Coordinates of C-alpha atoms in Angstrom, one line a residue:
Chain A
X1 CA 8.3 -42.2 23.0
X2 CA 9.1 -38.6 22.1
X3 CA 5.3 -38.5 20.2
X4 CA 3.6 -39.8 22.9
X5 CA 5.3 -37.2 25.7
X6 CA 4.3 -34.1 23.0
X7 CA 0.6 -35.8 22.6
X8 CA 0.4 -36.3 27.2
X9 CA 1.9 -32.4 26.9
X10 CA -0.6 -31.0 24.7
X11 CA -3.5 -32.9 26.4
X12 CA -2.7 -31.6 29.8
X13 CA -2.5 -28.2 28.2
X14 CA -5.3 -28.1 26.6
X15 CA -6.9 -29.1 29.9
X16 CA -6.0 -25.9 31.5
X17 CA -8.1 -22.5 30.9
X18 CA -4.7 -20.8 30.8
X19 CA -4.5 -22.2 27.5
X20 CA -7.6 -20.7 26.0
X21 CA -7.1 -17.1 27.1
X22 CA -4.9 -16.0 23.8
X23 CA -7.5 -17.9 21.3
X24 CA -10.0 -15.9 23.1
X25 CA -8.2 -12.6 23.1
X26 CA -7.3 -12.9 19.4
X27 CA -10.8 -13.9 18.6
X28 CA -12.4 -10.7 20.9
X29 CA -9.9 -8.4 19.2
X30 CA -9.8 -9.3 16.0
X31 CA -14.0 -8.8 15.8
X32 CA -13.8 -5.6 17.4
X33 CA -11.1 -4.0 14.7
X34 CA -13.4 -5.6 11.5
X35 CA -16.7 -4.0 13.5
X36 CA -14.6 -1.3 13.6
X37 CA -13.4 -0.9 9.7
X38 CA -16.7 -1.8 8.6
X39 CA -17.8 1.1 10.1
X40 CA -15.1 3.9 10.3
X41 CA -12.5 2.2 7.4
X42 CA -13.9 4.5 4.7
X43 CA -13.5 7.8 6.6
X44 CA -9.3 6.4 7.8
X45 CA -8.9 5.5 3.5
X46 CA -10.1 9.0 3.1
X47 CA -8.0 10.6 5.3
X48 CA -5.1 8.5 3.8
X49 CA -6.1 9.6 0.0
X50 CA -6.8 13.2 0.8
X51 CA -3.5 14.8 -0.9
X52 CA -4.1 12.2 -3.6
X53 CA -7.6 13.6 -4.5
X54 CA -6.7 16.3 -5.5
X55 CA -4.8 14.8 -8.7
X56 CA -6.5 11.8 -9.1
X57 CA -9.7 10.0 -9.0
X58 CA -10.1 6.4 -7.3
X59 CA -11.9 4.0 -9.3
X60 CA -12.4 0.6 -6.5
X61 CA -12.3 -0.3 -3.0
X62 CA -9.2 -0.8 -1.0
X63 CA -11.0 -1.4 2.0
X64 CA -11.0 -5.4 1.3
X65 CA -10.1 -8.2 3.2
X66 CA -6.3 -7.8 2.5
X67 CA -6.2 -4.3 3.8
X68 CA -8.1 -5.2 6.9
X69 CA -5.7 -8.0 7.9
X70 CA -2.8 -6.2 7.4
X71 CA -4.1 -3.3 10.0
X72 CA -5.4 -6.0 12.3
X73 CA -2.2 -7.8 12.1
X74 CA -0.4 -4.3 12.8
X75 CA -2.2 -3.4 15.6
X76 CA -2.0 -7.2 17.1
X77 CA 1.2 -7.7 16.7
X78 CA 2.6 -6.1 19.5
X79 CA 0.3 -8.0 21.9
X80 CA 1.0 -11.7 20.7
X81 CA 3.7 -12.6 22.3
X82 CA 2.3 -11.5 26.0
X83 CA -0.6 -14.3 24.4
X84 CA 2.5 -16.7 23.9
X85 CA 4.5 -15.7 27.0
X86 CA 0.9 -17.1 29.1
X87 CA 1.7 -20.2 28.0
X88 CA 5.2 -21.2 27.1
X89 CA 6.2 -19.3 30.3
X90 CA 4.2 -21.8 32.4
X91 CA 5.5 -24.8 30.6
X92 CA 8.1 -25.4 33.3
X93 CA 7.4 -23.2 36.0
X94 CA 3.3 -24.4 36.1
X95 CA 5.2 -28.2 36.8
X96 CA 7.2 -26.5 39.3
X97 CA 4.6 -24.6 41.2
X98 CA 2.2 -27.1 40.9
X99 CA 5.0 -29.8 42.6
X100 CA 4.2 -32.3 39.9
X101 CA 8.0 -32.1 38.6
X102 CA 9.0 -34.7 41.1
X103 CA 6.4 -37.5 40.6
X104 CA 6.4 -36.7 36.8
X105 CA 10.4 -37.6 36.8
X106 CA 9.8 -40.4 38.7
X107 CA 8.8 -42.2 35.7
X108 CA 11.2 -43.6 32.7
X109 CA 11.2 -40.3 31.1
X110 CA 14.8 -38.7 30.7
X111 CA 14.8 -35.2 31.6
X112 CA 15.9 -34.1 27.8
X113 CA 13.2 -36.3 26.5
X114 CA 10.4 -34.1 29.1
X115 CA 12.1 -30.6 28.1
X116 CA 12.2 -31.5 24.2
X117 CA 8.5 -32.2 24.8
X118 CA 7.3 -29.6 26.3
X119 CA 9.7 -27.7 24.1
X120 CA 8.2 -28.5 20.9
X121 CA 4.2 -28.5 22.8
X122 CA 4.8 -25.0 23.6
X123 CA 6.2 -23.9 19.7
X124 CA 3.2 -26.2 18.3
X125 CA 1.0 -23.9 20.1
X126 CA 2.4 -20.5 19.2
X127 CA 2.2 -21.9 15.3
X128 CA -1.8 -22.6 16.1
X129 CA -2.5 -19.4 17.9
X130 CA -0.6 -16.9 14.9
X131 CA -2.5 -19.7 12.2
X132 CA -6.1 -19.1 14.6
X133 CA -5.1 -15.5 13.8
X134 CA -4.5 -15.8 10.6
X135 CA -7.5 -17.7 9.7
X136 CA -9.1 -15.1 11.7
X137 CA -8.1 -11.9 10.1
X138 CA -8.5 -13.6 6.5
X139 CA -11.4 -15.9 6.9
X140 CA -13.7 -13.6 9.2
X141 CA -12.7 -10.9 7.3
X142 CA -14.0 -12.3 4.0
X143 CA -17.2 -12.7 5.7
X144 CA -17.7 -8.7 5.8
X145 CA -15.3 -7.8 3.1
X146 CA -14.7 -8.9 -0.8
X147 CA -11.3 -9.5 -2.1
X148 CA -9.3 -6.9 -3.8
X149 CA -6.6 -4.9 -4.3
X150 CA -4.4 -3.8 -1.0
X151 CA -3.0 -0.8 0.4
X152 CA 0.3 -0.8 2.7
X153 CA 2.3 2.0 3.7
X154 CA 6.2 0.7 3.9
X155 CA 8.7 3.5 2.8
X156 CA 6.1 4.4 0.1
X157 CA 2.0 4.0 -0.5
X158 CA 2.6 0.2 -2.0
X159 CA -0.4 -0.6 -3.5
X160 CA -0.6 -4.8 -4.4
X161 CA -2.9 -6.3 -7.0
X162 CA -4.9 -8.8 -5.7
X163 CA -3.3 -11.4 -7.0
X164 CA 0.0 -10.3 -5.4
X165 CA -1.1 -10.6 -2.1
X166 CA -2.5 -13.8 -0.7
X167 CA 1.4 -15.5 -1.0
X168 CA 2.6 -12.4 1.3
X169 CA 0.3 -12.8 4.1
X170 CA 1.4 -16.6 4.2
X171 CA 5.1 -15.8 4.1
X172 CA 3.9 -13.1 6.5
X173 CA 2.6 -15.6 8.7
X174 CA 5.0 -18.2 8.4
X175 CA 7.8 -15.9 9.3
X176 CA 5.4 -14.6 12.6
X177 CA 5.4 -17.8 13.3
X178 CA 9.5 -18.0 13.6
X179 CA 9.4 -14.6 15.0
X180 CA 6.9 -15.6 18.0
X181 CA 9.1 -18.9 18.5
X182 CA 11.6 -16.5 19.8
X183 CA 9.2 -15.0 22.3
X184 CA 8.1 -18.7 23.2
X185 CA 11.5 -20.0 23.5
X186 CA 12.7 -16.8 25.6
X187 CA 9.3 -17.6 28.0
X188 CA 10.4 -21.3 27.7
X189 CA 14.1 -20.3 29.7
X190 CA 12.5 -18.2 31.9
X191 CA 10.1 -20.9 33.2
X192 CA 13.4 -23.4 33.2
X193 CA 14.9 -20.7 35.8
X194 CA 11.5 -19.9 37.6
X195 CA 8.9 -21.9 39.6
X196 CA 6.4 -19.2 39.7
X197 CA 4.3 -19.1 36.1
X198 CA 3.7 -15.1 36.6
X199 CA 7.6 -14.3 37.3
X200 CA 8.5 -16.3 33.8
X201 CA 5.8 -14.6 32.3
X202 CA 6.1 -11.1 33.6
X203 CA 10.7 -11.4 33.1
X204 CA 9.7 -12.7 29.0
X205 CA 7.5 -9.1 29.3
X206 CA 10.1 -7.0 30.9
X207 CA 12.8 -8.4 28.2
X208 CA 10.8 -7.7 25.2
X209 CA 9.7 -3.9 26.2
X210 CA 13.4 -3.4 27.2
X211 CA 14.6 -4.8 23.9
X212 CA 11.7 -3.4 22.1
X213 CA 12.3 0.6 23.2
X214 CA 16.1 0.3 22.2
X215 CA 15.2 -1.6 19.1
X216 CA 12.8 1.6 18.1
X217 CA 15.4 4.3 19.1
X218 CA 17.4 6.0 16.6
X219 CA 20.2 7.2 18.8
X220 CA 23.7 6.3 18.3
X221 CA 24.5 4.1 21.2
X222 CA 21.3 2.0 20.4
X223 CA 21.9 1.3 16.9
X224 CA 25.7 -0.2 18.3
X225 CA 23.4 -2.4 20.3
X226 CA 19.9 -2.8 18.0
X227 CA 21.5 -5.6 15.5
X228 CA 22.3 -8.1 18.7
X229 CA 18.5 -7.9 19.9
X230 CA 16.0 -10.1 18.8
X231 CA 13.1 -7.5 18.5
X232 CA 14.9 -6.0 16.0
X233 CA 13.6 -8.8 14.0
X234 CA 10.7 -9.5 15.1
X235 CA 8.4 -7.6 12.9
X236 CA 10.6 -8.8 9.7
X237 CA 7.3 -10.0 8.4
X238 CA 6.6 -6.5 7.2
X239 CA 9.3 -7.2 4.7
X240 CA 7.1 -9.1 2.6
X241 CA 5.0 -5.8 2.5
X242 CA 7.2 -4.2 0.5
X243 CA 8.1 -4.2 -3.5
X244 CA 10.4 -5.6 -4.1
X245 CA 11.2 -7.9 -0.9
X246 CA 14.4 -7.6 0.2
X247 CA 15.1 -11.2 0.4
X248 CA 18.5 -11.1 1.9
X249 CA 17.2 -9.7 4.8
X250 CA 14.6 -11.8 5.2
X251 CA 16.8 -14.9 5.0
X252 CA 19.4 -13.3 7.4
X253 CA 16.7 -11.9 9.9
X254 CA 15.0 -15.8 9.7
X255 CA 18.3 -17.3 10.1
X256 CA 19.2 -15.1 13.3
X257 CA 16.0 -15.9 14.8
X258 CA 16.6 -19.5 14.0
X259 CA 19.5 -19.3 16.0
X260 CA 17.9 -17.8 19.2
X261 CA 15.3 -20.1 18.7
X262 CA 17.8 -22.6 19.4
X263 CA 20.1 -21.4 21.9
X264 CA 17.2 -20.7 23.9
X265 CA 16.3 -24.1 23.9
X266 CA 20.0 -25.4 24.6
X267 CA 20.2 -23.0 27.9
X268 CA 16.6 -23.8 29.2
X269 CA 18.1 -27.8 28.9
X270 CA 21.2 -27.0 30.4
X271 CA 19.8 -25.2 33.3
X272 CA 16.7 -27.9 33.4
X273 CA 19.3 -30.3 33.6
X274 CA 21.5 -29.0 36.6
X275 CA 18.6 -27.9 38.4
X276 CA 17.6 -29.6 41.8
X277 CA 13.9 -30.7 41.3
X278 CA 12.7 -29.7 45.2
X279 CA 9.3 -29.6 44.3
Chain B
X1 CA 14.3 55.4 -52.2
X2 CA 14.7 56.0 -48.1
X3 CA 11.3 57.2 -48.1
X4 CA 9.9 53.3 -49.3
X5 CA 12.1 51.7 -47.0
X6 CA 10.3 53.5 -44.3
X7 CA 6.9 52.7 -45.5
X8 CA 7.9 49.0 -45.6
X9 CA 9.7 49.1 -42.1
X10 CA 6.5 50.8 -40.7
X11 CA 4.1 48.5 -41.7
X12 CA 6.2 45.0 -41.6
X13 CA 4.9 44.2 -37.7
X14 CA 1.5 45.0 -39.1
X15 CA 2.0 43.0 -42.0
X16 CA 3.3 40.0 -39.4
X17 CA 0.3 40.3 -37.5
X18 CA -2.1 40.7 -40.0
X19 CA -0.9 37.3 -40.8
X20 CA -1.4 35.6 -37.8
X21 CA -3.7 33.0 -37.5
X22 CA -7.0 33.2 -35.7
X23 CA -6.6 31.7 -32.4
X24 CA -10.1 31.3 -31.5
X25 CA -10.5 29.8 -35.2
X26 CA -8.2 27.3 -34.2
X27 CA -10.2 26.2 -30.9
X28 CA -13.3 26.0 -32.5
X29 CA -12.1 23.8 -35.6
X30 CA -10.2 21.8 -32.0
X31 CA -13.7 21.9 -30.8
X32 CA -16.2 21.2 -33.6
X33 CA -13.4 18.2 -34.8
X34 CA -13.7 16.9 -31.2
X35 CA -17.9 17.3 -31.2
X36 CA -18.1 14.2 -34.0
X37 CA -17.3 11.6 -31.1
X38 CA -20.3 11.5 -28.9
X39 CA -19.4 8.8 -27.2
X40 CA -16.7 6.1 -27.6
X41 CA -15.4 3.5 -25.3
X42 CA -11.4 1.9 -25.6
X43 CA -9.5 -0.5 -23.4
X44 CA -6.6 1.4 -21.4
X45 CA -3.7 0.9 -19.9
X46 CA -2.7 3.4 -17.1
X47 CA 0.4 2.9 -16.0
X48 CA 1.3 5.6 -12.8
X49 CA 4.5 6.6 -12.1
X50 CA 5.0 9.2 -8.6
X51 CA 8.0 8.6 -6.6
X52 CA 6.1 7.4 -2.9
X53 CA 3.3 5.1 -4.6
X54 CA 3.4 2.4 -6.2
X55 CA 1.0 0.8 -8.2
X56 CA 0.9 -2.2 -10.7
X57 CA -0.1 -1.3 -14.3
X58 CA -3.8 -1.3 -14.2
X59 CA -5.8 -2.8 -17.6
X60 CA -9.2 -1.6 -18.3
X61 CA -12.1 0.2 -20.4
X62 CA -13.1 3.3 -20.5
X63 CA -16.5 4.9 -21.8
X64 CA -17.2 8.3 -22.0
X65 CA -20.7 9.6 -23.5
X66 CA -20.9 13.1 -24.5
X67 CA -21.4 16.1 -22.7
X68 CA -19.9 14.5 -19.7
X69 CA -20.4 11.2 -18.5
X70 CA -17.4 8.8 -17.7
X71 CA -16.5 4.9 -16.4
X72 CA -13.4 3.2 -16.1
X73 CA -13.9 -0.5 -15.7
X74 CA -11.4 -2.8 -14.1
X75 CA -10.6 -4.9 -11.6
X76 CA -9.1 -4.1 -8.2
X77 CA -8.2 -0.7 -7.5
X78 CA -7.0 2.4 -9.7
X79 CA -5.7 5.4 -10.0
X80 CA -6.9 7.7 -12.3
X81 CA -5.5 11.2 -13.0
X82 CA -8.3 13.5 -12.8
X83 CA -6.8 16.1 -15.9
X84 CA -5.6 15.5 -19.4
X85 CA -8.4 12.7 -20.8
X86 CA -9.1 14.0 -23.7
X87 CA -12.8 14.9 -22.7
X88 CA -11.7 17.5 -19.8
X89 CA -9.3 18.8 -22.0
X90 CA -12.6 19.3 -24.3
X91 CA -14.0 21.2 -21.2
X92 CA -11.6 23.5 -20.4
X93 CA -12.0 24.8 -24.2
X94 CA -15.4 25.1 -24.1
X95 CA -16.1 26.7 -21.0
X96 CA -15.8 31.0 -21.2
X97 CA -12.4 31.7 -22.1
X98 CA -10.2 33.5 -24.5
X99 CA -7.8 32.3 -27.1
X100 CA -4.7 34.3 -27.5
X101 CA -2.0 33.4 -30.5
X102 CA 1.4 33.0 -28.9
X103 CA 3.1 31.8 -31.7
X104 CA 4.5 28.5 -33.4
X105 CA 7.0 25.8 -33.6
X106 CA 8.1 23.4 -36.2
X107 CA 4.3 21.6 -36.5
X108 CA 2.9 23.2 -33.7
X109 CA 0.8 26.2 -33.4
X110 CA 0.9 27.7 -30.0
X111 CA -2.0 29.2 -27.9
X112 CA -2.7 30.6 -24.9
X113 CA -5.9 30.6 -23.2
X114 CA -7.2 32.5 -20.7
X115 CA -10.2 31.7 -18.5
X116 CA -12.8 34.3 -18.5
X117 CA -15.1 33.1 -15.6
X118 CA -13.4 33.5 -11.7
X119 CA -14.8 30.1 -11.1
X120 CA -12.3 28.5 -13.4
X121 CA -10.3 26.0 -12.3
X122 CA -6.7 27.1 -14.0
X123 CA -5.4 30.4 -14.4
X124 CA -3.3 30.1 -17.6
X125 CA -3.1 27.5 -20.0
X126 CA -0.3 27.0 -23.1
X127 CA -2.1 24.4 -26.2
X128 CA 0.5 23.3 -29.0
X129 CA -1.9 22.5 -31.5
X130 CA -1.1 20.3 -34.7
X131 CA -1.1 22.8 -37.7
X132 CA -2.4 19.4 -40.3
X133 CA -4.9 18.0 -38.2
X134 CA -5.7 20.6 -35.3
X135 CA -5.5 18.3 -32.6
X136 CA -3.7 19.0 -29.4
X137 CA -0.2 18.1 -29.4
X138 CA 0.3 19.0 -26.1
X139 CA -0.8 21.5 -23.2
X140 CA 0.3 22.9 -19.6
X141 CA -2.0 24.4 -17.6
X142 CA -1.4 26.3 -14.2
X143 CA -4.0 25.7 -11.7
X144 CA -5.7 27.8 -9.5
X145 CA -3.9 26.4 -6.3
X146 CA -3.2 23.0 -7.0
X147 CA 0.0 23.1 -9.1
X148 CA 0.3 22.7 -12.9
X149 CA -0.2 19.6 -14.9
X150 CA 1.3 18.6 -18.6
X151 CA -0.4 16.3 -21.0
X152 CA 1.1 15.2 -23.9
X153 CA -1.1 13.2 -26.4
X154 CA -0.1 11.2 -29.7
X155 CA -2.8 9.9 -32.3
X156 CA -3.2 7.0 -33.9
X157 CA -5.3 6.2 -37.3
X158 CA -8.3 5.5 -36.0
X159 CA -10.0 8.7 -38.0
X160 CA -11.1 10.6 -34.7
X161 CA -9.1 13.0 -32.4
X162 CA -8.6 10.4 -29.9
X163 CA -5.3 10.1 -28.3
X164 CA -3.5 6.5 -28.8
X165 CA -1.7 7.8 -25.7
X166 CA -1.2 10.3 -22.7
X167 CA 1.1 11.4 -20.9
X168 CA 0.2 13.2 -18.3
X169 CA 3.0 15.1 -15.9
X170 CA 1.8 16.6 -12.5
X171 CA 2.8 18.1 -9.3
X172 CA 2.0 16.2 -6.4
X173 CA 2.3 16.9 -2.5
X174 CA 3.7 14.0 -0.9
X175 CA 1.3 12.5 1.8
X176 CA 0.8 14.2 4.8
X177 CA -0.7 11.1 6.7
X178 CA -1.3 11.1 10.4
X179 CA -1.2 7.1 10.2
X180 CA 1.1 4.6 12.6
X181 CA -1.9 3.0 11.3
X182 CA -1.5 0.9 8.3
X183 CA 2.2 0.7 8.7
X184 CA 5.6 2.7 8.8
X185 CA 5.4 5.6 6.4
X186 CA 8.6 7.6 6.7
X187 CA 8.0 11.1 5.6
X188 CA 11.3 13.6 4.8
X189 CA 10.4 16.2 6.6
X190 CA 12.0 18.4 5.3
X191 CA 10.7 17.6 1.8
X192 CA 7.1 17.8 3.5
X193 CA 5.7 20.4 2.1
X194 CA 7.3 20.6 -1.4
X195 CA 5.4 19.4 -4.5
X196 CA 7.4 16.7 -6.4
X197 CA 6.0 15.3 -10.0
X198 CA 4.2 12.6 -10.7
X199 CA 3.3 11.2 -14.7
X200 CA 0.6 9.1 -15.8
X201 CA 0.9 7.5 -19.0
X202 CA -2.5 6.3 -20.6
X203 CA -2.5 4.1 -23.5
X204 CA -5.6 3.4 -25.5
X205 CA -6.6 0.9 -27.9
X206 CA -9.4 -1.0 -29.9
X207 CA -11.6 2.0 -29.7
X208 CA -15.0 1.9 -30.7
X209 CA -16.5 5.5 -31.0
X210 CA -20.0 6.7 -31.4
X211 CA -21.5 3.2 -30.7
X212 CA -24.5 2.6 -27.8
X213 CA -23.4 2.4 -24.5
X214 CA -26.4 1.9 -22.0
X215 CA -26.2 4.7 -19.2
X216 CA -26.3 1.7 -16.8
X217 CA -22.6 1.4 -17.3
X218 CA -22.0 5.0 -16.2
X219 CA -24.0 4.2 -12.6
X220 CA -23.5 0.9 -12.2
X221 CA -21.7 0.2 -8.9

């Protein structure tokens, strides 16, 4: 039962343009930053190195594939989950607007079972659009770019031997993936509480730039507050960009999220659950 | 009686100096010595060690071809310190300067040389040079704006002045980079501007000197 409500989910959504727009936006953006290091990565790398010149000379390239993706996962990473927030903030609230909440209940589907669904439909689809990017950033890239050695800038100038890197852009992604279930399953409750797409969307927005300012401020009060926001660990994927990775915090920032991932989905079912379907 | 004793006491810093051994002698036997390798290619390890990089190990070859020409071969990316291989130490001796005898150590002769031309890169440089085999032991140079460098080498028995290894010490200026770009780079500011020190220790091995090496190798991409 459960399969076949996920599989009518992701066909309807699929159906919709809505759906397309992040694809689309990863797809534009991520063409325009490798136009953009093809032709201007040199002169950054060079900037970068200048201090380093003076002492040493560079035998190789680090403007590779591996280098490129991590910048172009950098720069994206802030605008993901307004991609994310599109969708799994009209997973409820689109039903509601629409006023096809009332004849879709009418049939034998328990309201747990049509939550659960559209639950799990809207975290599928955050996991394809972060894989779309990655396949993006990695396979695209290897179309301009050869392999190679890469260049991040954690703490220190960590430079990774090629064959150090591919298993860190997949942990990379996989954690993304958590992280941007947290921004799915925040959009998720918002649409439980809203029947208006753009409010759920635009309230998952406000929370994450809130959270997101405190997280990235250094003053007492906010580091009190800092560890019980979520965007504090949002961009624990960088973690596996540094030598040695700190596991323990990668566990503990994957279990927290984990846990928000899931009380998030508890409240949007309680409140689905109480709520008076009008519409 | 008194009268010898002041003869002796007169003469004795003469006598020392007298003595002394010829410190532009010594670089030109450094030099002619170091003219028998006209080429020679090794596999190398560089291993760099500076507190905000870090690098693996890198594994390569080098080749250098006499007067000047030089290649490191390996895959990825590497860093390569840009004083103390053996052929720019070779450089620095040859180019106009003077030799001045500043004494020894134990094994060691010590030397000072002073560039003559204002286009020199260094302003002073200190040599320890092996009294058996006149080979460098060890040098420090002070640059002309760029901090001072250290390279220490030990030899092998491969029957040529070619270093088994370096060790290269350095000041460094940590990173001024104006880069939210490539990620979070946290500078001390208020260690900014100061030079810290980096080393570089080069190992060579299986050397082959004076054989043919095409000069593709030297302008290949």
């Amino acid at each position: 039962m459960m399969h076949r409500l996920i599989k009518l989910e992701f066909s309807k959504l699929f159906r919709r343009g809505l759906t397309y727009i992040g694809f689309g936006a990863i797809l534009l953006i991520v063409l325009i930053i490798h136009a953009g290091m093809y032709a201007e990565g040199r002169k950054l790398l060079d900037l970068l190195m200048k201090n380093l010149s003076d002492v040493f000379v560079f035998q190789g390239d680090l403007i590779n594939v591996y280098t490129v993706s991590y910048i172009i996962l950098n720069s994206l990473w802030i605008h993901i989950p307004i991609l994310v927030a599109i969708v799994s903030g009209d997973m409820l609230s689109g039903e509601a607007g629409r006023g096809t909440f009332r004849l879709l209940l009418t049939r034998p589907v328990s309201r747990l079972g049509l939550v659960t669904a559209k639950y799990i439909t809207a975290q599928i689809y955050t996991a394809m659009l972060v894989i779309f990017l990655m396949l993006l950033s990695l396979g695209v890239g290897r179309i301009f770019y050869p392999t190679g050695d890469m260049i991040v800038l954690i703490n220190t100038i960590n430079i990774f031997g090629q064959t150090d890197v591919l298993w860190r852009f997949l942990a990379a992604f996989a954690y993304g993936i958590i992280s941007m279930w947290v921004v799915s399953g925040l959009a998720f409750l918002f649409s439980g509480l809203s029947s208006s797409s753009l409010s759920s969307v635009l309230s998952t927005m406000a929370v994450i730039i809130v959270f997101t300012i405190i997280s990235n401020f250094s003053l007492g009060i906010f580091e009190v507050i800092k560890p019980f926001l979520f965007t504090t660990y949002l961009n624990g994927w960088m973690l596996f960009f540094d030598d040695p990775v700190n596991w323990e915090k990668v566990i503990s920032y994957a279990a927290i999220m984990i846990f928000h991932i899931t009380a998030f989905f508890i409240a949007t079912l309680v409140i689905f659950r109480k709520k008076d379907i009008t519409t | 009686m008194s009268v010898r004793i002041f003869i002796v006491l007169l003469f004795f810093p003469f006598a020392g100096a007298l003595a002394q051994p010829d410190a532009n002698a010594i670089v030109r036997e450094i030099l002619r010595r170091n003219a028998i390798v006209k080429s020679f290619e090794a596999d190398v390890t560089i291993d760099v060690d500076v507190d905000f990089i870090k690098i693996p190990v890198k594994q390569g070859r080098v080749f250098y071809k006499a007067p000047d020409k030089f290649r490191f071969r390996a895959p990825g990316f590497a860093l390569i310190p840009k004083r103390g291989l053996n052929f720019s130490v070779m450089d620095m001796l040859s180019g106009p300067t003077t030799a001045i005898y500043a004494g020894a150590d134990e094994k060691n002769h010590i030397l000072k040389i002073v560039p003559l031309s204002e286009k020199a890169d260094f302003v002073l440089s200190t040599f320890w040079v092996d009294m058996k085999n006149s080979r460098i032991s060890k040098m420090e140079v002070n640059t002309r704006g760029k901090g001072n460098f250290m390279v220490e080498f030990t030899y092998g028995n491969i029957g040529y002045d070619l270093p088994e290894t370096s060790r290269v010490s350095f000041d460094i200026q940590p990173v001024d980079i104006p880069m939210n770009f490539t990620g979070s780079f946290k500078i001390d500011k208020t260690k900014a501007n100061e030079r810290s020190q980096g080393v570089v220790f080069i190992r060579y091995s299986n050397y082959k000197v004076n054989g043919s090496i095409p000069d593709a190798v030297f302008t290949e991409e």
